[in-house]
Coordinates of C-alpha atoms and ligand atoms in Angstrom, one line a residue:
M1 CA -16.1 6.2 11.8
S2 CA -12.4 5.4 11.8
E3 CA -9.9 8.0 12.7
E4 CA -8.4 10.1 9.8
T5 CA -4.9 9.1 9.0
I6 CA -2.1 10.6 7.0
F7 CA -3.1 8.4 4.0
D8 CA -6.7 9.8 4.1
K9 CA -5.1 13.2 3.7
I10 CA -2.8 12.0 0.9
L11 CA -5.8 10.6 -0.9
K12 CA -7.7 13.9 -0.6
N13 CA -4.6 15.8 -1.8
E14 CA -4.4 17.6 1.5
I15 CA -0.8 16.7 1.9
P16 CA 1.7 16.1 -0.9
S17 CA 3.0 12.7 -2.0
E18 CA 5.0 11.4 -4.9
K19 CA 2.2 9.5 -6.8
V20 CA 3.3 6.8 -9.2
F21 CA -0.1 5.2 -10.2
E22 CA -3.8 5.9 -9.8
N23 CA -6.9 4.2 -11.1
E24 CA -10.6 4.1 -10.0
H25 CA -9.8 1.7 -7.2
V26 CA -6.2 2.4 -5.9
L27 CA -3.6 5.1 -5.3
A28 CA 0.1 4.4 -5.2
F29 CA 2.8 6.7 -3.9
R30 CA 6.4 6.5 -2.8
D31 CA 7.1 5.7 0.8
I32 CA 8.7 8.6 2.7
E33 CA 11.1 6.2 4.5
P34 CA 12.2 3.9 1.6
Q35 CA 13.6 0.5 2.6
A36 CA 14.6 -0.5 -0.9
P37 CA 15.5 1.3 -4.1
I38 CA 11.9 1.1 -5.1
H39 CA 9.4 1.3 -2.2
V40 CA 5.8 2.2 -3.0
L41 CA 2.7 2.1 -0.9
V42 CA -0.7 1.1 -2.5
I43 CA -4.0 2.0 -0.8
P44 CA -7.5 1.3 -1.9
K45 CA -9.7 4.3 -2.4
R46 CA -12.5 2.6 -0.4
K47 CA -11.0 2.7 3.0
M48 CA -10.2 -0.3 5.2
E49 CA -8.0 0.0 8.3
S50 CA -6.0 -3.2 8.0
F51 CA -5.4 -6.4 6.1
A52 CA -7.6 -8.1 8.7
D53 CA -10.6 -6.2 7.3
L54 CA -10.3 -8.0 4.0
A55 CA -11.8 -11.1 5.7
D56 CA -15.2 -9.4 5.7
A57 CA -14.8 -7.1 2.7
D58 CA -16.7 -7.4 -0.6
P59 CA -14.6 -9.8 -2.7
R60 CA -14.9 -7.3 -5.6
D61 CA -13.1 -4.7 -3.5
V62 CA -10.5 -7.2 -2.5
A63 CA -9.9 -8.2 -6.1
A64 CA -9.7 -4.6 -7.3
F65 CA -7.2 -3.8 -4.6
M66 CA -5.0 -6.9 -5.2
Q67 CA -5.1 -6.3 -9.0
G68 CA -4.2 -2.7 -8.4
V69 CA -1.1 -3.8 -6.4
A70 CA 0.0 -6.1 -9.2
R71 CA -0.5 -3.4 -11.8
V72 CA 1.5 -0.9 -9.8
A73 CA 4.4 -3.4 -9.6
R74 CA 4.2 -3.9 -13.3
E75 CA 4.1 -0.2 -14.0
L76 CA 7.2 0.2 -11.9
G77 CA 9.0 -2.4 -14.1
L78 CA 9.3 -4.9 -11.4
D79 CA 7.8 -8.0 -13.0
E80 CA 11.0 -9.3 -14.6
N81 CA 13.2 -9.3 -11.5
G82 CA 10.5 -9.7 -8.9
Y83 CA 9.6 -7.8 -5.8
R84 CA 8.1 -8.2 -2.3
V85 CA 4.6 -7.2 -1.2
V86 CA 4.2 -6.6 2.6
F87 CA 1.1 -5.9 4.7
N88 CA 2.2 -4.9 8.2
T89 CA -0.9 -5.7 10.2
G90 CA -1.8 -4.7 13.8
R91 CA 0.5 -4.2 16.7
D92 CA 2.7 -7.3 16.3
G93 CA 2.9 -6.6 12.6
L94 CA 4.2 -3.1 13.3
Q95 CA 1.4 -1.4 11.4
T96 CA 1.9 2.4 12.2
V97 CA -0.8 3.9 9.8
Q98 CA -4.3 2.6 10.4
Y99 CA -5.3 2.7 6.7
I100 CA -4.6 -0.6 4.9
H101 CA -1.6 -0.3 2.6
A102 CA 0.6 -2.7 0.6
H103 CA 4.3 -2.0 0.6
I104 CA 5.9 -2.9 -2.8
L105 CA 9.6 -3.3 -2.3
G106 CA 11.9 -3.9 -5.2
G107 CA 15.1 -3.0 -7.0
R108 CA 17.3 -5.3 -4.9
S109 CA 17.4 -8.9 -3.8
M110 CA 15.3 -9.4 -0.6
K111 CA 16.3 -11.3 2.5
W112 CA 14.5 -14.1 4.2
P113 CA 13.4 -14.5 6.9
P114 CA 12.2 -10.9 7.5
G115 CA 12.9 -9.4 11.0
Ligands
LIG201 P1 3.5 0.6 8.3 O1 2.2 1.2 8.9 O2 4.4 0.2 9.3 O3 3.2 -0.6 7.4 O4 4.2 1.7 7.4 C1 3.7 2.9 7.1 C2 4.6 3.5 6.1 O5 4.1 4.8 5.7 C3 6.1 3.7 6.6 O6 7.0 2.9 5.8 C4 6.4 5.2 6.3 C5 5.2 5.6 5.5 N1 4.7 7.0 5.7 C6 4.4 7.5 6.9 N2 4.0 8.8 6.8 C7 4.1 9.1 5.4 C8 3.8 10.2 4.6 O7 3.4 11.3 5.1 N3 4.0 10.1 3.3 C9 4.5 9.0 2.7 N4 4.7 9.0 1.4 N5 4.8 7.9 3.4 C10 4.6 7.9 4.8

């Protein structure tokens, strides 16, 4: 059993969050420390700890999650100007919450390379 994280508690409505989208497979809510005018986190309802776990996941779960991320971005009105999707993964990736989450960043032009 993996350790319970803050995102498990958000999913169970045990702590508040500003939700922007929900379907059968994913939940999306605003990041508490926004790094862009629009900064939303998307988590799958079926828990995985990190992006690395997708390597062994059921492809249907992977597809549902990825499609959910794209749908959230569309719902946020980001399709026209574009956006960035980030998966911080593991120690070097600076992942701080051990529940897989996609960051959707938009509303400004991004920089490259990232830090
Ligand atoms: P990371 O694990 O580094 O990919 O980023 C985790 C993100 O989660 C970070 O941008 C801040 C955000 N975050 C941490 N705690 C909370 C919380 O309680 N509520 C919300 N909405 N976001 C949080």
